[in-house]
Tab-separated table of C-alpha atoms in Angstrom:
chain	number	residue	atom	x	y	z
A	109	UNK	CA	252.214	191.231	79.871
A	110	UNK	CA	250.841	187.939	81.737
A	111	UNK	CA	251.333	189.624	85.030
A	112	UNK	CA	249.163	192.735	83.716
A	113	UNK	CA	246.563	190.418	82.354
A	114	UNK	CA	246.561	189.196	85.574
A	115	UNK	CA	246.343	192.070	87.564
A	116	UNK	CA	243.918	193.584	85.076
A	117	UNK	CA	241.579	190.044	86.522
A	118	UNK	CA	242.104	190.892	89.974
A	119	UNK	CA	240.865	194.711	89.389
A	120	UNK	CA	237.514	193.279	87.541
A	121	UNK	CA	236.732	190.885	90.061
A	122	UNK	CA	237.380	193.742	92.631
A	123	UNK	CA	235.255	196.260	90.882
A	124	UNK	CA	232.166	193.490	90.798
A	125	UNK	CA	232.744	192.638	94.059
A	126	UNK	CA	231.962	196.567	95.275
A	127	UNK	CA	229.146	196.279	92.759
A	128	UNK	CA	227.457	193.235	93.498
A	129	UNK	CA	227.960	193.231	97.581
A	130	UNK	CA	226.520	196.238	99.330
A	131	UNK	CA	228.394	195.125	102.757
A	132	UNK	CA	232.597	195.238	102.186
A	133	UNK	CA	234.933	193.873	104.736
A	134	UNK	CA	236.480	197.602	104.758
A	135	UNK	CA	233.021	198.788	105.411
A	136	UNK	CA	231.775	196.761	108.034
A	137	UNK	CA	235.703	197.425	110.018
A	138	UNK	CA	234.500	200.841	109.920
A	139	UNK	CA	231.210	200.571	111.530
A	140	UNK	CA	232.524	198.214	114.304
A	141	UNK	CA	235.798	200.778	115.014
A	142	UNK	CA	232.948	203.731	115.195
A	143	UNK	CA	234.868	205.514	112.073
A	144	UNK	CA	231.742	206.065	109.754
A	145	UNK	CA	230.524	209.275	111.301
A	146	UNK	CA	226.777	207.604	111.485
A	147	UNK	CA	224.954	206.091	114.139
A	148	UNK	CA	226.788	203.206	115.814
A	149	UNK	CA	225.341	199.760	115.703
A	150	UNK	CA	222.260	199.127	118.273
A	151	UNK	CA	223.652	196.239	120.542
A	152	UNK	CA	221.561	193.343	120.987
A	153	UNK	CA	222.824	190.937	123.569
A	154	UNK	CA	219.768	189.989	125.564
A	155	UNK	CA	216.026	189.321	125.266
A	156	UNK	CA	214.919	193.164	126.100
A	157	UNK	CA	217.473	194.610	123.754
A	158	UNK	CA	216.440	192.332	120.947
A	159	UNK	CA	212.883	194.176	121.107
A	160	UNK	CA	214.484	197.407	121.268
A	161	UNK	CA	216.323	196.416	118.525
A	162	UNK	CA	213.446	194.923	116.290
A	163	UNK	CA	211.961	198.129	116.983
A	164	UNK	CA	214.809	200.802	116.009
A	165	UNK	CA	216.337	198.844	113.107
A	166	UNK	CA	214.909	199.591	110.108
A	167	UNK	CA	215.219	195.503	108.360
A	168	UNK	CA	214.794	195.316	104.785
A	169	UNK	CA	211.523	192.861	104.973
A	170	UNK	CA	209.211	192.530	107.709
A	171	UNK	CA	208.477	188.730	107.728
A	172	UNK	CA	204.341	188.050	108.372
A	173	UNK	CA	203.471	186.590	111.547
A	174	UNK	CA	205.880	188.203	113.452
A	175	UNK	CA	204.842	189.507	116.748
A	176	UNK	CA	202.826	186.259	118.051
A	177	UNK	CA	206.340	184.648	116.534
A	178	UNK	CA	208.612	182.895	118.918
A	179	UNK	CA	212.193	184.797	119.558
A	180	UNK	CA	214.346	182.109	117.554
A	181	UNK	CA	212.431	181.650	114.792
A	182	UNK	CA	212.204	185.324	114.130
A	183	UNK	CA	215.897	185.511	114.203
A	184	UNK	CA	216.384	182.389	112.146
A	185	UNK	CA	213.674	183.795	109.276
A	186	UNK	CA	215.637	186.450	109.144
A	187	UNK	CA	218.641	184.801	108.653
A	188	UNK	CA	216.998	183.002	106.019
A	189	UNK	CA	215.912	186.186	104.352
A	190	UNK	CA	219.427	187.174	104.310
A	191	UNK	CA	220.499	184.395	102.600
A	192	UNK	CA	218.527	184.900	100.105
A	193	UNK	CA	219.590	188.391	98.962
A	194	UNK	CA	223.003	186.633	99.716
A	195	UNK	CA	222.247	184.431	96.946
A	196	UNK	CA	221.080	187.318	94.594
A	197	UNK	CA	224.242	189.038	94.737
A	198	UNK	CA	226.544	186.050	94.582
A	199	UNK	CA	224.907	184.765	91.374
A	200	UNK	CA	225.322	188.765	89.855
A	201	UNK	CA	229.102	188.168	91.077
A	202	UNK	CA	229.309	184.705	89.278
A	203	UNK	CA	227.617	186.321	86.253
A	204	UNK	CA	230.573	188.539	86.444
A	205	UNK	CA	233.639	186.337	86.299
A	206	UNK	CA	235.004	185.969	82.815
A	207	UNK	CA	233.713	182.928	81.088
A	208	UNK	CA	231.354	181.843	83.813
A	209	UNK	CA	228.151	182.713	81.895
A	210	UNK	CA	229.106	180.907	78.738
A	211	UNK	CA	229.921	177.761	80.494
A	212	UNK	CA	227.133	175.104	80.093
A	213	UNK	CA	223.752	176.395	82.199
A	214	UNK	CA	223.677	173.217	84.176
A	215	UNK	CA	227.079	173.660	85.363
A	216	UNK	CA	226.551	177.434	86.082
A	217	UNK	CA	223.386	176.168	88.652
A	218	UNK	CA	225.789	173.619	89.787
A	219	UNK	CA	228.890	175.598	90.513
A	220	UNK	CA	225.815	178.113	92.548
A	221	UNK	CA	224.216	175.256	94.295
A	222	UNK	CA	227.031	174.091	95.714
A	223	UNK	CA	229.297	177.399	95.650
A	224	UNK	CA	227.024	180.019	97.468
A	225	UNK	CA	226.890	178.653	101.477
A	226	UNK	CA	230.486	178.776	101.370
A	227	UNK	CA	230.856	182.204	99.941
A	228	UNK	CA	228.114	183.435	102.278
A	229	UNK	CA	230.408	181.829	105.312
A	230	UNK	CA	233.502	183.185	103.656
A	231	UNK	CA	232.247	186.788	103.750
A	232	UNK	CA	230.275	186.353	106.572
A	233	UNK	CA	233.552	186.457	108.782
A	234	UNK	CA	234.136	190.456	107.843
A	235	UNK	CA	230.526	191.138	109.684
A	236	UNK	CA	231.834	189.379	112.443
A	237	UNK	CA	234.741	189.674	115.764
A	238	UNK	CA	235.111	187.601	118.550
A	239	UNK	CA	231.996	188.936	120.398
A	240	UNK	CA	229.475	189.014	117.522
A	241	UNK	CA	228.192	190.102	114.065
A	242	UNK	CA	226.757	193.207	112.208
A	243	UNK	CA	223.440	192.673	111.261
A	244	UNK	CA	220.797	194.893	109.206
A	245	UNK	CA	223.750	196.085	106.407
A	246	UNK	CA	225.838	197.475	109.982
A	247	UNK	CA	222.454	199.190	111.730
A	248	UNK	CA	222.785	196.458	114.397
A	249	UNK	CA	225.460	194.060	116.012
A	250	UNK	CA	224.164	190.780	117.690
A	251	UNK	CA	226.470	189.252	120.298
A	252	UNK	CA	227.890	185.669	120.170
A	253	UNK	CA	226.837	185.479	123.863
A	254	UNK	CA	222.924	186.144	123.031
A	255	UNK	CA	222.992	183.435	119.855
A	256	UNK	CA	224.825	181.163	121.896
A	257	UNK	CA	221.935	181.336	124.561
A	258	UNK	CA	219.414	180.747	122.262
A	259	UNK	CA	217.363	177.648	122.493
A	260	UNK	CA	218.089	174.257	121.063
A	261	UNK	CA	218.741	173.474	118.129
A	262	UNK	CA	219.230	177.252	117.103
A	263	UNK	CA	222.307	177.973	119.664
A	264	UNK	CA	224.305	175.744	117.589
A	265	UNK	CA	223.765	177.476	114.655
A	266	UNK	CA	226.187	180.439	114.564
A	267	UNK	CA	228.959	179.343	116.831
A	268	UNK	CA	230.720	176.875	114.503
A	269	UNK	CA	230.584	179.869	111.702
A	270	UNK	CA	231.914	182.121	114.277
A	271	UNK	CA	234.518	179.997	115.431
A	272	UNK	CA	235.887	179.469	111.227
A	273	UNK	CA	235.664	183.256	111.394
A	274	UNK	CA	238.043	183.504	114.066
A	275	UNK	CA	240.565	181.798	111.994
A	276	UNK	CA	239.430	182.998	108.616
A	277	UNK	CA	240.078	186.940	110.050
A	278	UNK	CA	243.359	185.847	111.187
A	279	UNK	CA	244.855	185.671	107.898
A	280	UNK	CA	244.232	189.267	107.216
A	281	UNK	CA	242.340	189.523	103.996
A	282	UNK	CA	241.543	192.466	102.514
A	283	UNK	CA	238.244	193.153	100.181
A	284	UNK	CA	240.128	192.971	97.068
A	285	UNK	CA	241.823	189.468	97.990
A	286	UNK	CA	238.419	188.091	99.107
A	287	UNK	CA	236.960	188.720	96.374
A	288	UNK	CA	238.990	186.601	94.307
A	289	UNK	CA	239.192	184.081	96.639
A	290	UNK	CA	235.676	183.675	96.283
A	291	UNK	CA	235.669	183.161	92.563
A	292	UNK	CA	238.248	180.272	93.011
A	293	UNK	CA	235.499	179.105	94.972
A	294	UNK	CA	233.125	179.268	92.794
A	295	UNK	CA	234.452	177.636	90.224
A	296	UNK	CA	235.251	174.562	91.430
A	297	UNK	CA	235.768	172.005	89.141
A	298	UNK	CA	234.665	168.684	91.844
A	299	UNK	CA	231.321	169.750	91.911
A	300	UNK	CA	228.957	166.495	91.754
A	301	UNK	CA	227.326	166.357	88.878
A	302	UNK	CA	229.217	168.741	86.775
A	303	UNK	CA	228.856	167.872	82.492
A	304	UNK	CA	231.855	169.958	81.694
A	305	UNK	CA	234.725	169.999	83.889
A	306	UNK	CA	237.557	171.493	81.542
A	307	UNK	CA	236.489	174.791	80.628
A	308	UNK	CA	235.748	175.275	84.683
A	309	UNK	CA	238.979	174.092	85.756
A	310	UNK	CA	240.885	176.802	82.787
A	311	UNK	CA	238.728	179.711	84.321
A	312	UNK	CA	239.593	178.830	87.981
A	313	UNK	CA	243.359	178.444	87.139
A	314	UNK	CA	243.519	181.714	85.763
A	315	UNK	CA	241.560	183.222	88.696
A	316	UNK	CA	243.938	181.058	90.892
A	317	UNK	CA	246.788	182.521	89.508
A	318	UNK	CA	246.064	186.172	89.689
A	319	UNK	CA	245.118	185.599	93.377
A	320	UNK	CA	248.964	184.394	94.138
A	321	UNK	CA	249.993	187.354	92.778
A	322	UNK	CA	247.376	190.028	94.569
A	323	UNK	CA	248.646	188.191	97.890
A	324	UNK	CA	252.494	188.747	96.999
A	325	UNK	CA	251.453	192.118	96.678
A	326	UNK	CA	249.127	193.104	99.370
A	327	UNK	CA	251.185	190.641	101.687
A	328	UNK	CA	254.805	190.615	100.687
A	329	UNK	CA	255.423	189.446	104.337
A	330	UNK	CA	253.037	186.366	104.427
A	331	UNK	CA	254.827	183.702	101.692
A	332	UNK	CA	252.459	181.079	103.006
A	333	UNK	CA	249.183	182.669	102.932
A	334	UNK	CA	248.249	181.164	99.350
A	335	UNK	CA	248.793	177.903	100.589
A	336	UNK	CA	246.739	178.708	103.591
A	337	UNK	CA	243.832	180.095	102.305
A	338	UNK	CA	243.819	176.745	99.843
A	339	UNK	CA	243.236	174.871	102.893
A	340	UNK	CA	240.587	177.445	104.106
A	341	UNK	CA	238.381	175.950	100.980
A	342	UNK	CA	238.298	172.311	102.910
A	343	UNK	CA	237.249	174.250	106.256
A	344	UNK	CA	234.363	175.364	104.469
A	345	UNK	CA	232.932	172.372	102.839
A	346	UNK	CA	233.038	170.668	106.660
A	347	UNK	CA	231.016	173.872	107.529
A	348	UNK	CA	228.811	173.861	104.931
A	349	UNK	CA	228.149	170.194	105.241
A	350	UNK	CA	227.314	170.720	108.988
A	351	UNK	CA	225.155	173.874	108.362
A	352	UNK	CA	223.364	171.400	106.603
A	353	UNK	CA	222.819	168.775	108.663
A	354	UNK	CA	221.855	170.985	111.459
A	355	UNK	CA	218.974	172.352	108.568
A	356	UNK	CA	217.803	168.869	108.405
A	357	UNK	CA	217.009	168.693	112.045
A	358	UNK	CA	215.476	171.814	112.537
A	359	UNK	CA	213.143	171.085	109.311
A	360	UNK	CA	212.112	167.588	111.289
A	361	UNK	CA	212.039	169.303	114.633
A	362	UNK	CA	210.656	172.440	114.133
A	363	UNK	CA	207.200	172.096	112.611
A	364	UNK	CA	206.382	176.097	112.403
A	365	UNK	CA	209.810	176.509	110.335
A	366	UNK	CA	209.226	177.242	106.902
A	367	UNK	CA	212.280	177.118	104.742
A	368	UNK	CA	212.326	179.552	101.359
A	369	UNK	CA	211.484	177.836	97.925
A	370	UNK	CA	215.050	179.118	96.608
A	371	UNK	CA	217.230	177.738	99.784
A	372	UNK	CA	214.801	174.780	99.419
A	373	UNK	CA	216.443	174.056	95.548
A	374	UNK	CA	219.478	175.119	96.831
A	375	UNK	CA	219.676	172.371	100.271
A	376	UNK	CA	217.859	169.323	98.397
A	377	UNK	CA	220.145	166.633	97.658
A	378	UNK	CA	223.539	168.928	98.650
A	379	UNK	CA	225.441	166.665	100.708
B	961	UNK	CA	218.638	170.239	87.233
B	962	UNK	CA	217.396	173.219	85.709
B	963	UNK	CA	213.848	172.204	86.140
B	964	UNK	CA	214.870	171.195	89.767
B	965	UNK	CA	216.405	174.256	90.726
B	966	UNK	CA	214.217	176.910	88.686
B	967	UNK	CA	214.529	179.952	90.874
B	968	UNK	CA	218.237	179.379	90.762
B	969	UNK	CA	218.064	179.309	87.195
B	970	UNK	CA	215.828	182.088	86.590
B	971	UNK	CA	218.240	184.212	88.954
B	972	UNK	CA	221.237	183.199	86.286
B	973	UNK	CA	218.967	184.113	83.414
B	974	UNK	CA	217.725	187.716	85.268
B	975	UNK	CA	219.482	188.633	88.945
B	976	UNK	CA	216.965	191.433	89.026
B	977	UNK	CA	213.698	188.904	89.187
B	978	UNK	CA	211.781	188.991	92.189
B	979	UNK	CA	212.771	186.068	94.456
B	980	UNK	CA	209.696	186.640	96.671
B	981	UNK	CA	211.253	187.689	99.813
């Protein structure tokens, strides 16, 4: 019965994950190997296709200012744009894990504060291969090349993500293990500033353990990948806490950056 | 911290609340 009660975890979290995250890993394979049947992603790996691009792809908002804009800061608004929905449906996922929404409300804005950037970088590696990323929910792909020759500070914003990616992909997830990965994540329990540690630490061992059983199952050959992705959760605090840093500088450097009120709440006193 | 973080909070309270995008 304990195994079924666990399995019966791994199916919810699973069945909010599809709900919550409009983007799957499954689905964005599927655009990249050409297998949907619709268009294929427009390719954007140079300054002229980039217009073409902003032109064809139908983006969810249309940030003000944007013509007379320069190149990286249009890409980087709507990065931060994406972040935000990000946020949205990461907080509807949290709502969704058992026991997360009666858990004290500071804690809950704790476990999100810190939590989201590192699920956003955890699922961020199914948009992306070695030569770039899906953009617009799959309508576009934007190669590692082109961000890399951005200009300074803003090349050095993707490649690090990219290059966790590379080794995040190589354990061979699927959507159903991600997602409860991602839970574990969210409920850590060394959050600073948390009031009430114990009830946060009983959810995430339950979630813990019915993610070493969905990997026995979907990967009966890979003994070690528990352990593995465990240490994937210290890979992504170094990211996040460089993602950061480089947010600092481009908020001193960068005077026509604006950041958004909610990554605002979310970056001040992080790390 | 909820007064610090308010959007955050009001996205706990209602996910469907405009975050003005």
């Amino acid at each position: 019965p304990e195994s079924a009660d666990l399995r019966a975890l791994a199916k919810h979290m699973f069945e909010s994950y599809n709900k919550a995250f409009p983007i799957t890993k499954a689905k964005s394979r599927a655009i990249m190997a050409g297998k949907t049947g619709d268009k294929s992603p427009f390719v954007i790996y140079d300054m002229n296709s980039l217009k073409a691009g902003e032109e064809r792809i139908k983006f969810k908002q249309t940030p003000l200012q944007e013509q007379n804009t320069e190149v990286e800061i249009r890409i980087f608004q709507r990065c931060q744009f994406r972040s935000v929905e990000a946020v949205r449906e990461i907080t509807e996922f949290a709502k969704s894990i058992p026991g997360f929404i009666n858990l004290d409300l500071n804690d809950q804005v704790t476990l999100l504060k810190y939590g989201v950037h590192e699920v956003i970088f955890s699922m961020l590696a199914s948009l992306m291969n070695k030569d770039g990323l899906l953009i617009a929910a799959g309508q576009g792909f934007m190669t590692r090349e082109f961000l890399k020759s951005l200009r300074k500070p803003f090349c050095d914003i993707m490649e690090p993500k990219f290059e966790f990616a590379m080794k995040f992909n190589g354990l061979g997830l699927n959507d159903c293990d991600i997602a409860i990965f991602i839970a574990v994540v969210i409920l850590s329990g060394d959050r600073p500033g948390l009031i009430n540690v114990k009830p946060i630490e009983e959810l995430q061992d339950s979630i813990l353990q019915a993610l070493a059983l969905q990997l026995k199952i979907s990967h009966p050959d890979s003994p070690q990948l528990f352990a593995k992705l465990l240490q994937k959760m210290t890979d992504l605090r170094q990211i996040v806490t460089e993602h950061v840093q480089l947010l600092h500088t481009i908020r001193k450097t960068e005077a026509e950056m604006s950041l958004h009120p909610l990554l605002q709440e979310i970056y001040k006193d992080l790390y | 911290l909820k007064e610090k973080h308010k959007i955050l909070h009001r996205l706990l309270q209602d996910s469907t609340s405009p975050v003005d995008l």
